[in-house]
Each structure stands twice: as C-alpha cells, then as structure tokens.
Amino acid sequence: MSDASTALGVRLYPDLVERGGLAPALIETATRHQLDLGRVTAPEQGRARFTCAEVHSDQGVVCVGLGSQARYFMVDLRVDGEVQARGDAMDLLQVAQMAAAWRAGMTLAELTTRFAFMEEMKHRTAPVVQVG
C-alpha cells in the first residue's frame, strides 16, 4: 500500500490517492474547471502532506482538511491566522470554486451567501469592565 493510500484511506478518497493527495487533487480540479487558486501548498512531511491543503491569497488562507469517518472536506478561511468562516463540503469542486472566489476578492458576507456550506464565525469582543 502506498503512503498516500495509507494516509487517505482508499475507501473514502480513492480519487485523492490516485492524484497523490488533497493538494494535487485540488489543483487538478481547479485547472479542469478553469479556476484560479494561485499558490496551493501542503505540509512537506507526515500524513498531513496527503490530507491537508492551503490556498494562499492576499485576503487570507483557505485551509482544507479531510473527514476521517466519512467523505467530506473541512474548510477554514483564515485571515491573519484567525478563522473567519468555516464549513464542510461534500464536493471538491465546491471547495475550489469557493477558494477561487475568495482569492478574486469576494467578501465574507458574499462568500457565505453564495456558498451555503460556509458559515461566518461570530467573534465575541471582550466585555468592557467599568470601574467606578
């Protein structure tokens, strides 16, 4: 069994095993559908090199991981290291379309409206303590 098939699980992700991991499969999907993802990276070592991908843009990073018990793609949209939106998608094409839209300048509000699987994270501000 190859390293990719061991890391990914042939039963859930045979297409990703065939392409050598999540990042190459995401790049191939984007290319096939003429989507511009820009720079896509994966960790260099360990299991994560097959199971994680990051799409980098001026707006932030789209981090993609894999479900382990069922086939789905977990997506975090991070700006300055903080998760701004999160979601799960069943189709890698949806992930590629969302990442390309974000890279092209779509706002968080537009993104979560257009891609129903994404949900904007509500950040709580610290309560103001009044002394007096």
PDB file of N, CA and C in Angstrom, residues 1-8 10 17-18 50:
ATOM      1  N   MET A   1       0.837  -1.179   0.000  1.00  0.00           N
ATOM      2  CA  MET A   1       0.000   0.000   0.000  1.00  0.00           C
ATOM      3  C   MET A   1       0.884   1.245   0.000  1.00  0.00           C
ATOM      4  N   SER A   2       0.562   2.247  -0.790  1.00  0.00           N
ATOM      5  CA  SER A   2       1.375   3.463  -0.867  1.00  0.00           C
ATOM      6  C   SER A   2       1.155   4.331   0.364  1.00  0.00           C
ATOM      7  N   ASP A   3       2.069   5.285   0.584  1.00  0.00           N
ATOM      8  CA  ASP A   3       1.917   6.235   1.690  1.00  0.00           C
ATOM      9  C   ASP A   3       0.619   7.019   1.557  1.00  0.00           C
ATOM     10  N   ALA A   4       0.282   7.403   0.329  1.00  0.00           N
ATOM     11  CA  ALA A   4      -0.940   8.178   0.090  1.00  0.00           C
ATOM     12  C   ALA A   4      -2.173   7.358   0.435  1.00  0.00           C
ATOM     13  N   SER A   5      -2.208   6.107   0.025  1.00  0.00           N
ATOM     14  CA  SER A   5      -3.397   5.301   0.295  1.00  0.00           C
ATOM     15  C   SER A   5      -3.535   5.002   1.782  1.00  0.00           C
ATOM     16  N   THR A   6      -2.418   4.844   2.485  1.00  0.00           N
ATOM     17  CA  THR A   6      -2.467   4.632   3.928  1.00  0.00           C
ATOM     18  C   THR A   6      -2.979   5.880   4.638  1.00  0.00           C
ATOM     19  N   ALA A   7      -2.498   7.052   4.252  1.00  0.00           N
ATOM     20  CA  ALA A   7      -2.884   8.312   4.891  1.00  0.00           C
ATOM     21  C   ALA A   7      -4.325   8.695   4.578  1.00  0.00           C
ATOM     22  N   LEU A   8      -4.745   8.477   3.344  1.00  0.00           N
ATOM     23  CA  LEU A   8      -6.049   8.962   2.895  1.00  0.00           C
ATOM     24  C   LEU A   8      -7.183   7.969   3.116  1.00  0.00           C
ATOM     25  N   VAL A  10      -8.212   4.407   1.125  1.00  0.00           N
ATOM     26  CA  VAL A  10      -8.635   4.119  -0.245  1.00  0.00           C
ATOM     27  C   VAL A  10     -10.161   4.108  -0.368  1.00  0.00           C
ATOM     28  N   VAL A  17      -6.099   9.472  -3.623  1.00  0.00           N
ATOM     29  CA  VAL A  17      -4.971   8.540  -3.620  1.00  0.00           C
ATOM     30  C   VAL A  17      -4.351   8.515  -5.015  1.00  0.00           C
ATOM     31  N   GLU A  18      -5.220   8.420  -6.023  1.00  0.00           N
ATOM     32  CA  GLU A  18      -4.778   8.370  -7.421  1.00  0.00           C
ATOM     33  C   GLU A  18      -3.971   9.608  -7.808  1.00  0.00           C
ATOM     34  N   PHE A  50      -0.659  14.545   2.583  1.00  0.00           N
ATOM     35  CA  PHE A  50      -1.691  13.988   1.717  1.00  0.00           C
ATOM     36  C   PHE A  50      -3.088  14.496   2.069  1.00  0.00           C
TER      37      PHE A  50
END
